[in-house]
mmCIF file of C-alpha atoms and ligand atoms in Angstrom:
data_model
loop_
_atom_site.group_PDB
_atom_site.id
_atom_site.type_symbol
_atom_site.label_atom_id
_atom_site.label_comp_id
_atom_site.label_asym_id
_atom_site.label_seq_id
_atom_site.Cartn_x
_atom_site.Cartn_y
_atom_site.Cartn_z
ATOM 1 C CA UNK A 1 145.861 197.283 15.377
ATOM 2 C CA UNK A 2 148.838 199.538 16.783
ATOM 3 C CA UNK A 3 150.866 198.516 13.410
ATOM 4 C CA UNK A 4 147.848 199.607 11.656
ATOM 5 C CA UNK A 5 147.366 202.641 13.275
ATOM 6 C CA UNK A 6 150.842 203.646 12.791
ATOM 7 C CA UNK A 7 150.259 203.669 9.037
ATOM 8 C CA UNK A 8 147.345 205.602 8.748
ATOM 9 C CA UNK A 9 149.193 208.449 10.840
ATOM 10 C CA UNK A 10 151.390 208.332 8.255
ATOM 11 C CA UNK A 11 149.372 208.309 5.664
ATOM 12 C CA UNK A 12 148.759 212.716 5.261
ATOM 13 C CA UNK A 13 152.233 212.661 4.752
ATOM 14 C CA UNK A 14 152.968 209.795 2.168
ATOM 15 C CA UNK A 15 150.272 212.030 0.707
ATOM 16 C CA UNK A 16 151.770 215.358 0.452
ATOM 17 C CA UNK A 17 155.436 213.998 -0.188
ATOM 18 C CA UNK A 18 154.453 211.166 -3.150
ATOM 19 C CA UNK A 19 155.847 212.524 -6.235
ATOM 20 C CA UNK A 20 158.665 215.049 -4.173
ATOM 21 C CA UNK A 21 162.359 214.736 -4.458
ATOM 22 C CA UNK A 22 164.025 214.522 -1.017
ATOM 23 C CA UNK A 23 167.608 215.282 -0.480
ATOM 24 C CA UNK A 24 169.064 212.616 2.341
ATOM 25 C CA UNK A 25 172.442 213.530 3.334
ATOM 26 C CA UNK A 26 173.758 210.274 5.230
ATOM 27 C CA UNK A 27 176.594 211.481 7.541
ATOM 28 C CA UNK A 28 180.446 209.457 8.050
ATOM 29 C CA UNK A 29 179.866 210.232 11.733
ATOM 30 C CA UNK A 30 176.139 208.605 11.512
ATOM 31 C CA UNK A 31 177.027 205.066 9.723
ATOM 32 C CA UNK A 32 178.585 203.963 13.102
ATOM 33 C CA UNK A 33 178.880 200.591 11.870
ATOM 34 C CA UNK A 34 177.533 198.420 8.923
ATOM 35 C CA UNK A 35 174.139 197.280 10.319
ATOM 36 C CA UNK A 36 172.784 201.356 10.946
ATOM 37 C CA UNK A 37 174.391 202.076 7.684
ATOM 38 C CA UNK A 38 171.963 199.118 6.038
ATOM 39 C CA UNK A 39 168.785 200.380 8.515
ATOM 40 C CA UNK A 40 169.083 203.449 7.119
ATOM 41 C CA UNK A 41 169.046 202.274 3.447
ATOM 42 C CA UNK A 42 165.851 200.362 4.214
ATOM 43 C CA UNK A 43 163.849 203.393 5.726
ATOM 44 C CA UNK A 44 165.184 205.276 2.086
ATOM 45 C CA UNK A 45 163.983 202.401 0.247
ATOM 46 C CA UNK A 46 160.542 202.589 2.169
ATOM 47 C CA UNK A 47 160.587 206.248 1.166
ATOM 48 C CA UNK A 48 160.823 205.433 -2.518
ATOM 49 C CA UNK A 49 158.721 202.412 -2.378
ATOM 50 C CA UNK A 50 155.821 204.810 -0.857
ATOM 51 C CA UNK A 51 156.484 207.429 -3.827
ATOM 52 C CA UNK A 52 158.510 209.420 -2.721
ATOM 53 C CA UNK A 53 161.963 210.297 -4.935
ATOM 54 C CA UNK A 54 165.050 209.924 -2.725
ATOM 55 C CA UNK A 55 168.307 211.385 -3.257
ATOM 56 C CA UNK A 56 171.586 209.936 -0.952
ATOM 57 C CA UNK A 57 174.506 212.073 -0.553
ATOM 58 C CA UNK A 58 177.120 210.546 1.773
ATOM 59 C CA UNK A 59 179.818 211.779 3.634
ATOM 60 C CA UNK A 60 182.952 209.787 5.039
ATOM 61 C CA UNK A 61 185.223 211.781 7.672
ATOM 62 C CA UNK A 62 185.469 209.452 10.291
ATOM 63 C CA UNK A 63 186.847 206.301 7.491
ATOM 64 C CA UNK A 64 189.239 209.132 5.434
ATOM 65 C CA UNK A 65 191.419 209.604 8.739
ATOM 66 C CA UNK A 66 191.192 206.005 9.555
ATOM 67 C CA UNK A 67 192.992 205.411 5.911
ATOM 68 C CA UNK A 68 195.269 208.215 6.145
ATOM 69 C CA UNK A 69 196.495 206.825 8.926
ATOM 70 C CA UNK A 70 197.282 203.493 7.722
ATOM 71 C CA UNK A 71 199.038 205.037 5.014
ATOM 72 C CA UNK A 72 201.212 207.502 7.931
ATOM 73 C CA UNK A 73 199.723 210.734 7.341
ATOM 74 C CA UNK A 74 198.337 212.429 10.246
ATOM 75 C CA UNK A 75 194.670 214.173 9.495
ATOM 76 C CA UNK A 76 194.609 217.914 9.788
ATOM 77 C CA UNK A 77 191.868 220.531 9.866
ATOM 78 C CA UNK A 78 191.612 223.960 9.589
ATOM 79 C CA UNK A 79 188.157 225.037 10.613
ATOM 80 C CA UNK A 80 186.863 221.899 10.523
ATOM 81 C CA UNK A 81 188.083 221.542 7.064
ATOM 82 C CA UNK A 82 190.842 218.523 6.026
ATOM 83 C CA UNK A 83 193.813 219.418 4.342
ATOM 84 C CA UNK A 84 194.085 217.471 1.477
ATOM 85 C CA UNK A 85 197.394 216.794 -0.491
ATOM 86 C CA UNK A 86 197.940 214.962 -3.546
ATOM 87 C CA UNK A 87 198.165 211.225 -1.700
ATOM 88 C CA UNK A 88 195.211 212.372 0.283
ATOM 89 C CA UNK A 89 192.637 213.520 -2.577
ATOM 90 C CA UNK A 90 193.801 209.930 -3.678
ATOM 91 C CA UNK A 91 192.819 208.215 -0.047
ATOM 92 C CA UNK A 92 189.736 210.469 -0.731
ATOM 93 C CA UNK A 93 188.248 209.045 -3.743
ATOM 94 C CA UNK A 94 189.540 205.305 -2.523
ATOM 95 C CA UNK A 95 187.621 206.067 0.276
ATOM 96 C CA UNK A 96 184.598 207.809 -1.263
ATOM 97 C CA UNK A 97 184.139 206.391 -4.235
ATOM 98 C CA UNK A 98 185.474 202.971 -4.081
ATOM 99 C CA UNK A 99 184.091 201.969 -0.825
ATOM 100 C CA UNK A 100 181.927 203.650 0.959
ATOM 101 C CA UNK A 101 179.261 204.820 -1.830
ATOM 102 C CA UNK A 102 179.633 201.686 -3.485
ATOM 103 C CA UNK A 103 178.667 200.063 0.014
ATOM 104 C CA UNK A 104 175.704 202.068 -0.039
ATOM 105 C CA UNK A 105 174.835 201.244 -3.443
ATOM 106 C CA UNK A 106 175.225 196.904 -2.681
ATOM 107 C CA UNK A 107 172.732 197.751 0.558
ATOM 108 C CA UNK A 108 169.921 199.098 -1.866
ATOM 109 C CA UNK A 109 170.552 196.488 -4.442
ATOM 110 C CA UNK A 110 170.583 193.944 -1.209
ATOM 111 C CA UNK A 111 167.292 194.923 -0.309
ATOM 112 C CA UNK A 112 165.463 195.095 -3.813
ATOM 113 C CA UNK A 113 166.754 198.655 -4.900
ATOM 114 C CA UNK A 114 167.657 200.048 -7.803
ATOM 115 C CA UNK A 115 170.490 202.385 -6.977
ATOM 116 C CA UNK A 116 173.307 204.297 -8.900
ATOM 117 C CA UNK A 117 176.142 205.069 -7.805
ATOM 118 C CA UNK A 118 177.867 208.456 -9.054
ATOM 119 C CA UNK A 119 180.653 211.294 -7.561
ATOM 120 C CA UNK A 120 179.740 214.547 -8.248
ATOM 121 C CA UNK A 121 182.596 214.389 -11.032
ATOM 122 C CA UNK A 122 180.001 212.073 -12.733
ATOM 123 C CA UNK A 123 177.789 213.628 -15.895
ATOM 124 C CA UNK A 124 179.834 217.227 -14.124
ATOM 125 C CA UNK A 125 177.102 217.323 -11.701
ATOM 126 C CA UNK A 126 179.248 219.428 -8.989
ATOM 127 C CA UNK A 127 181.968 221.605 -10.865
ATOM 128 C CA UNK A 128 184.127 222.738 -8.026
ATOM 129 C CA UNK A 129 187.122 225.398 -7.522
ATOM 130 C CA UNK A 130 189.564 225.258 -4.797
ATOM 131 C CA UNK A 131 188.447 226.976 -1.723
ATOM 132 C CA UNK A 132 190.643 229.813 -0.694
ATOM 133 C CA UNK A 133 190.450 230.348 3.369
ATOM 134 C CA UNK A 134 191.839 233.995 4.969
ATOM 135 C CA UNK A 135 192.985 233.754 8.733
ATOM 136 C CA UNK A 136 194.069 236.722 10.936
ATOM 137 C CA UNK A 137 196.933 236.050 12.772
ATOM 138 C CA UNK A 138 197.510 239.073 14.948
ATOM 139 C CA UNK A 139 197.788 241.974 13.230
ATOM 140 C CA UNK A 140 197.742 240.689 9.655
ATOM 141 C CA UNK A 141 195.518 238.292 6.911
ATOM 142 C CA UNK A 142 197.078 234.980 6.105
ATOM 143 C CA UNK A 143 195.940 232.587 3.041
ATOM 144 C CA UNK A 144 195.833 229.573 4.214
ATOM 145 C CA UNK A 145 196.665 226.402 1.382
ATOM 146 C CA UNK A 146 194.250 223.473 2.114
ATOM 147 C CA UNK A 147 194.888 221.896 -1.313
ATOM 148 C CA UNK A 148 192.243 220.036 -2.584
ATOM 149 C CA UNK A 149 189.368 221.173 -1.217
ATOM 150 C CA UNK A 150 186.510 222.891 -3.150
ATOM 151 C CA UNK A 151 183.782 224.223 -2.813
ATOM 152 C CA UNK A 152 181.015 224.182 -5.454
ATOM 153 C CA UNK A 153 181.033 226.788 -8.480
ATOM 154 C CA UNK A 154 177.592 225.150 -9.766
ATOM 155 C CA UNK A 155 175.998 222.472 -10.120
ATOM 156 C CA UNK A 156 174.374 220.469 -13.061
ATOM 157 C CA UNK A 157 171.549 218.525 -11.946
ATOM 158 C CA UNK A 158 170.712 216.488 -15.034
ATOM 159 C CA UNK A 159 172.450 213.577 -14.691
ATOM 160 C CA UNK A 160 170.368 213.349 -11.179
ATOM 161 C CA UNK A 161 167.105 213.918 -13.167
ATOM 162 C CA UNK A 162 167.612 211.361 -15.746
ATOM 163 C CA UNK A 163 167.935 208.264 -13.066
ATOM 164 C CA UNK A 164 164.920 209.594 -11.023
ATOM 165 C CA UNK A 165 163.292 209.921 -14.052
ATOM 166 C CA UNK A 166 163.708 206.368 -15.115
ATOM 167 C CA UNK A 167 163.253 205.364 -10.857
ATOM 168 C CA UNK A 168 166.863 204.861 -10.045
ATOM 169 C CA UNK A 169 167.875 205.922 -6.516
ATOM 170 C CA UNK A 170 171.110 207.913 -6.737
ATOM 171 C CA UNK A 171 173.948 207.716 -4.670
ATOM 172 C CA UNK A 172 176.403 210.612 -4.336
ATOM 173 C CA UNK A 173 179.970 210.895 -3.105
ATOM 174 C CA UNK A 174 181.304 214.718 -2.336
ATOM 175 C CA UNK A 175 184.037 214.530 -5.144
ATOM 176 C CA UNK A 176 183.796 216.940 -7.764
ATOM 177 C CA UNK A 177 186.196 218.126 -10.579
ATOM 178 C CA UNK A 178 187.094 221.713 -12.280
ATOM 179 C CA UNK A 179 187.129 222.190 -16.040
ATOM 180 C CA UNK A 180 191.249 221.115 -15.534
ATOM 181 C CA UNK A 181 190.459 218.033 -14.265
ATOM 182 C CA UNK A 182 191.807 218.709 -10.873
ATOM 183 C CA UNK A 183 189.745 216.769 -8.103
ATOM 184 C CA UNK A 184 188.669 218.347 -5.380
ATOM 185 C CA UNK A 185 187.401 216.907 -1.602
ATOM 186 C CA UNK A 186 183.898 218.499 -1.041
ATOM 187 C CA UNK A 187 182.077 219.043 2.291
ATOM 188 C CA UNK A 188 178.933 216.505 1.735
ATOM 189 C CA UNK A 189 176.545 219.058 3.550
ATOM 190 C CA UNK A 190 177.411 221.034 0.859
ATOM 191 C CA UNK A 191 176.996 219.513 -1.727
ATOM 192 C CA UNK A 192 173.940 217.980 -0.466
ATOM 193 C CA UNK A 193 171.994 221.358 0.136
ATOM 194 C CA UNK A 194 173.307 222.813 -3.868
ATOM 195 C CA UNK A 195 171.918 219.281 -4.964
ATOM 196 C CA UNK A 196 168.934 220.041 -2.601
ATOM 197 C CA UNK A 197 168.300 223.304 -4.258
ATOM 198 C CA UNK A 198 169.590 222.584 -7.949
ATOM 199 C CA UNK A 199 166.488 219.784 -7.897
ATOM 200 C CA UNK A 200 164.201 221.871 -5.979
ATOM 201 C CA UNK A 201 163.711 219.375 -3.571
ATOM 202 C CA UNK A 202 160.822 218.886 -1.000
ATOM 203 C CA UNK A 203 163.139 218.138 2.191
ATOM 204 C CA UNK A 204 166.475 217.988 2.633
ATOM 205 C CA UNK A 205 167.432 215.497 5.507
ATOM 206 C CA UNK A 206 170.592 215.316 7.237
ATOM 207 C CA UNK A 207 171.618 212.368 9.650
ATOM 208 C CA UNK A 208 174.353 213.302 11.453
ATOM 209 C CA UNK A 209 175.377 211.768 15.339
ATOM 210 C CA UNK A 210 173.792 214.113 17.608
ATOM 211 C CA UNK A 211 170.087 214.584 17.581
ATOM 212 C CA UNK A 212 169.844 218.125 15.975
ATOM 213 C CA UNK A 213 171.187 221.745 16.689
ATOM 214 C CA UNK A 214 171.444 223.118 19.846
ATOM 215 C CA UNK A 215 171.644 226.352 21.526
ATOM 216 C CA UNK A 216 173.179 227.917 24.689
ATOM 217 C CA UNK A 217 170.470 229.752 26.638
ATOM 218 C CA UNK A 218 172.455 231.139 29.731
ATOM 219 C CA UNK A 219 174.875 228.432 30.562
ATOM 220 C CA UNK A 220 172.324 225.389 29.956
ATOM 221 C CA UNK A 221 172.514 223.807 26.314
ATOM 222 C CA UNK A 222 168.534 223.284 24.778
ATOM 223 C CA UNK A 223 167.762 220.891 21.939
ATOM 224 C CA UNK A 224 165.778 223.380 19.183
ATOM 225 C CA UNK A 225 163.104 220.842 17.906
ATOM 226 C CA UNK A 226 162.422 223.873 15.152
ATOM 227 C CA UNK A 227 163.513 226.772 13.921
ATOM 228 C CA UNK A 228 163.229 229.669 11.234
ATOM 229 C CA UNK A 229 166.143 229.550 8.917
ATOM 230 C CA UNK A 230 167.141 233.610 9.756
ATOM 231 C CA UNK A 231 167.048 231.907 13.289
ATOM 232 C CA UNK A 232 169.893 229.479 11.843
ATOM 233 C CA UNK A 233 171.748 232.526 9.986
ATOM 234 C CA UNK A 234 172.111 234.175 13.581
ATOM 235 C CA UNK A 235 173.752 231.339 15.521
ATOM 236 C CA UNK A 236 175.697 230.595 12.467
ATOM 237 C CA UNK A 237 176.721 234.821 12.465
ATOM 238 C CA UNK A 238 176.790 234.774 16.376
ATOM 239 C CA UNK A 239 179.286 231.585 16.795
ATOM 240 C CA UNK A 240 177.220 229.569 18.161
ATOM 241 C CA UNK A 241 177.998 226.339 16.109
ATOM 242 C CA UNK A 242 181.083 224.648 16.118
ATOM 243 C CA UNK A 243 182.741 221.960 13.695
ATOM 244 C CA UNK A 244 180.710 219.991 11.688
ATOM 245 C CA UNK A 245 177.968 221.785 12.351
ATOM 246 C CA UNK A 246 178.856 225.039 10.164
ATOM 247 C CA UNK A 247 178.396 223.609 6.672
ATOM 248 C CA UNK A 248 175.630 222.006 7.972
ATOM 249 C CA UNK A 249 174.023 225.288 8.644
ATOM 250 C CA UNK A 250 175.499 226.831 5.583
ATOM 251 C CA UNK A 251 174.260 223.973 3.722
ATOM 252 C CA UNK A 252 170.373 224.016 4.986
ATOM 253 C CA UNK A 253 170.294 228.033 4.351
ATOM 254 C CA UNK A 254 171.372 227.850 0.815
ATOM 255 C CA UNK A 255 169.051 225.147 0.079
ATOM 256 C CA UNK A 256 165.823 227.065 1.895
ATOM 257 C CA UNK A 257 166.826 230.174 -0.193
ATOM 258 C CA UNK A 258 166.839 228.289 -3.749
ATOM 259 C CA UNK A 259 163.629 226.603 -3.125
ATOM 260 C CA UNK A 260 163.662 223.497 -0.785
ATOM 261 C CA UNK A 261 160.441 224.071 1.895
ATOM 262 C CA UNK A 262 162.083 222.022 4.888
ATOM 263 C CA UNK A 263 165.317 221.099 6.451
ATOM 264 C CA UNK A 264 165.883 218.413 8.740
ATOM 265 C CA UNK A 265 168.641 217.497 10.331
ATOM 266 C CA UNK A 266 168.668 214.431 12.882
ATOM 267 C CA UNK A 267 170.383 211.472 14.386
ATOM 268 C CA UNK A 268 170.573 208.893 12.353
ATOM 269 C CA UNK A 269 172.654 207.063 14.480
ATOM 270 C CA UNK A 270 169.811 206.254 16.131
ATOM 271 C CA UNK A 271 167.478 203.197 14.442
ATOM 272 C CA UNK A 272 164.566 204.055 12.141
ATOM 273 C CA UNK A 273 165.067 208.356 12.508
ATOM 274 C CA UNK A 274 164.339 209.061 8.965
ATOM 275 C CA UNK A 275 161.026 207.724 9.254
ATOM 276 C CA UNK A 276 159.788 209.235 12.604
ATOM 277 C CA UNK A 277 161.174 212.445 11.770
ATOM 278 C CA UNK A 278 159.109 212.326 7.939
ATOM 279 C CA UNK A 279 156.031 210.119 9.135
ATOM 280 C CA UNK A 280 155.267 211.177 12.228
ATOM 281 C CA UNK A 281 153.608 214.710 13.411
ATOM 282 C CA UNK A 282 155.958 215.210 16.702
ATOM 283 C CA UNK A 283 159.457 214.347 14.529
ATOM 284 C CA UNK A 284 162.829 213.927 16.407
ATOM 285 C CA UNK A 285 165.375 216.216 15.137
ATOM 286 C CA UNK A 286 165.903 219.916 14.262
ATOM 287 C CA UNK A 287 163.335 221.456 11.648
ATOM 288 C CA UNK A 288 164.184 224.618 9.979
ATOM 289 C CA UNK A 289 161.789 226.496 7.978
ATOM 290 C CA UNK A 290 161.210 229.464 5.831
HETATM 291 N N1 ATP B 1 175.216 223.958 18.248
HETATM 292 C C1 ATP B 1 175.439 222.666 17.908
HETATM 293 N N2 ATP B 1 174.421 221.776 17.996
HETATM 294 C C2 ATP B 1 174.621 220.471 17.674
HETATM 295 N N3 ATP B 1 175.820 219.968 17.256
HETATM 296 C C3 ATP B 1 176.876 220.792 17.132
HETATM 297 C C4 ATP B 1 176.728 222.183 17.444
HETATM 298 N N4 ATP B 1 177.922 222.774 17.228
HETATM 299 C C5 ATP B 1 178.772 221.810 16.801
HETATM 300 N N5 ATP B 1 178.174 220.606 16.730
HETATM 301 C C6 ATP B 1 178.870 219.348 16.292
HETATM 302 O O1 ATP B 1 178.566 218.990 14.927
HETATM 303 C C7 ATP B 1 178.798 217.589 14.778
HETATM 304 C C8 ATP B 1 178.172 217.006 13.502
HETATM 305 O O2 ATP B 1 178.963 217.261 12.336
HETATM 306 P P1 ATP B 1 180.082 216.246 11.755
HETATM 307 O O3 ATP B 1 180.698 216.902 10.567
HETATM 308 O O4 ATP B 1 180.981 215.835 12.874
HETATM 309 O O5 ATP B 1 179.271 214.918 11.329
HETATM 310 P P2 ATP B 1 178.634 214.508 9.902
HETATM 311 O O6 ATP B 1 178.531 215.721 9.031
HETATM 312 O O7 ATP B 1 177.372 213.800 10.230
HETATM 313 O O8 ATP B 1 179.660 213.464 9.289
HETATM 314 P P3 ATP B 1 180.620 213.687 7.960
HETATM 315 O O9 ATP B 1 181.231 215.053 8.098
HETATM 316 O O10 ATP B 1 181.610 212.579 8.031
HETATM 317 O O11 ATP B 1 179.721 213.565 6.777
HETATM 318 C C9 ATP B 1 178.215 217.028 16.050
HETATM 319 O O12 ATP B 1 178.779 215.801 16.406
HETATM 320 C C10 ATP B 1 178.505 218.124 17.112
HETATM 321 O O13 ATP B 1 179.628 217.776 17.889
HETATM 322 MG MG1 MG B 2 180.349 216.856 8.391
#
């Protein structure tokens, strides 16, 4: 009876999300190791299996250092972004494209999926330029060079549409191109929340490691279970989030203006989040909101 009671609870909202696109943004720092990685694919594939149209954007920090180590170059970020030579754009993609997303992709397939895996070169579904960062040092404004990083000039969603369309789960990795051909690195919260918005998705869901945003009140740190997204925009203006957490926040507001309802973002290191955070009334993680 408690397994059946745990379904009907869910049931108002396999309701009002059957039919809706949902952007799921699995984090490097959340597939801790391979069995997570595949528990998380599972609770997706329950999402799509119960109507609902999933989209998977991954990420891959942690595993990029690992190789660029290997290969004897030592990572480096400037505000929390990797600088990213010629041989590391090329550790990128190995990374990226040839292992991690097409992990993701065998873990769908695995466990009765249909999944496709694309980067967001693929169909041109992110067109990127190179980012340009200014930092003051003293008195003056220095450009700093990160090389091949981007950040997204727009985004075509149609390649996206045409596998949900036809009920193919797609799988992105945050690599994109310019009209030159040059390939650029790409924050994956990013490029989750312009696919997010370019699809006018229902939810955009980000697992990260830590259970959602929080906030210094005095000198204690609170969890915020949920938030209006101006709320966001003035920690994000007031300094209040560090690292990984910026284009995360960045991310989430771009998406809420161009459309999506909800952002989530939650710790998906932990078993079986996705699901309590979408099925359940309480939820685990951050909400933000219009
Ligand atoms: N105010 C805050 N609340 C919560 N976490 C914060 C805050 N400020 C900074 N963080 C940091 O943001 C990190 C999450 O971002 P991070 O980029 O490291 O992971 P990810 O995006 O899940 O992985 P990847 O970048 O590989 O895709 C947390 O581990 C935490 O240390
Ligand atoms: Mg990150």
């Amino acid at each position: 009876m408690e397994k059946i009671s745990v379904l009907i609870e869910a049931l108002p909202y396999i309701r009002e999300f059957h039919g809706e696109t949902v952007v799921v943004k699995i984090g490097g720092h959340a597939m801790v190791d391979d069995d997570i990685l595949e528990k998380t694919v599972k609770d997706i594939l329950l999402l799509y299996f119960v109507g609902i149209k999933p989209v998977v954007v991954h990420g891959g920090g942690p595993e990029i250092s690992e190789k660029m180590k290997k290969f004897g170059i030592q990572p480096r970020f400037v505000d929390g972004l990797r600088i990213t030579d010629k041989e590391t754009i090329e550790i990128v993609e190995m990374v990226l494209d040839g292992k991690i997303n097409s992990k993701i992709v065998s873990y769908f397939i695995k466990n009765g999926g249909r999944a496709v895996g694309v980067s967001g070169k693929d169909g041109l579904l992110v067109v990127a330029r190179k980012k340009k960062i200014v930092k003051r040092i003293g008195e003056s404004e220095v450009e700093v060079d990160l090389g091949f990083v981007g950040e997204t000039e727009y985004v075509n969603p149609g390649i996206l549409k045409i596998m949900i369309e036809n009920g193919y789960i797609p799988v992105v990795s945050p690599v994109a191109i310019d009209l030159n051909g040059n390939v650029y690195n790409m924050n994956a919260d990013i490029v989750a929340g312009d696919i997010a918005g370019a699809l006018k998705a229902k939810k955009l869901i980000m697992l990260t490691d830590v259970d959602g945003i929080y906030r210094m009140e005095g000198n204690k740190r609170v969890f915020v279970s949920k938030m209006r997204v101006d709320e966001l925009e003035e920690m994000l203006k007031g300094g209040e989030l560090e690292g990984g957490m910026i284009p995360k926040a960045e991310a989430v507001i771009n998406a809420l203006k161009n459309g999506v309802e909800k952002a989530h973002i939650i710790n998906g290191s932990k078993e079986h989040s996705l699901l309590a955070e979408i099925f359940t009334k309480e939820g685990i993680g951050t909400m933000i909101y219009r």
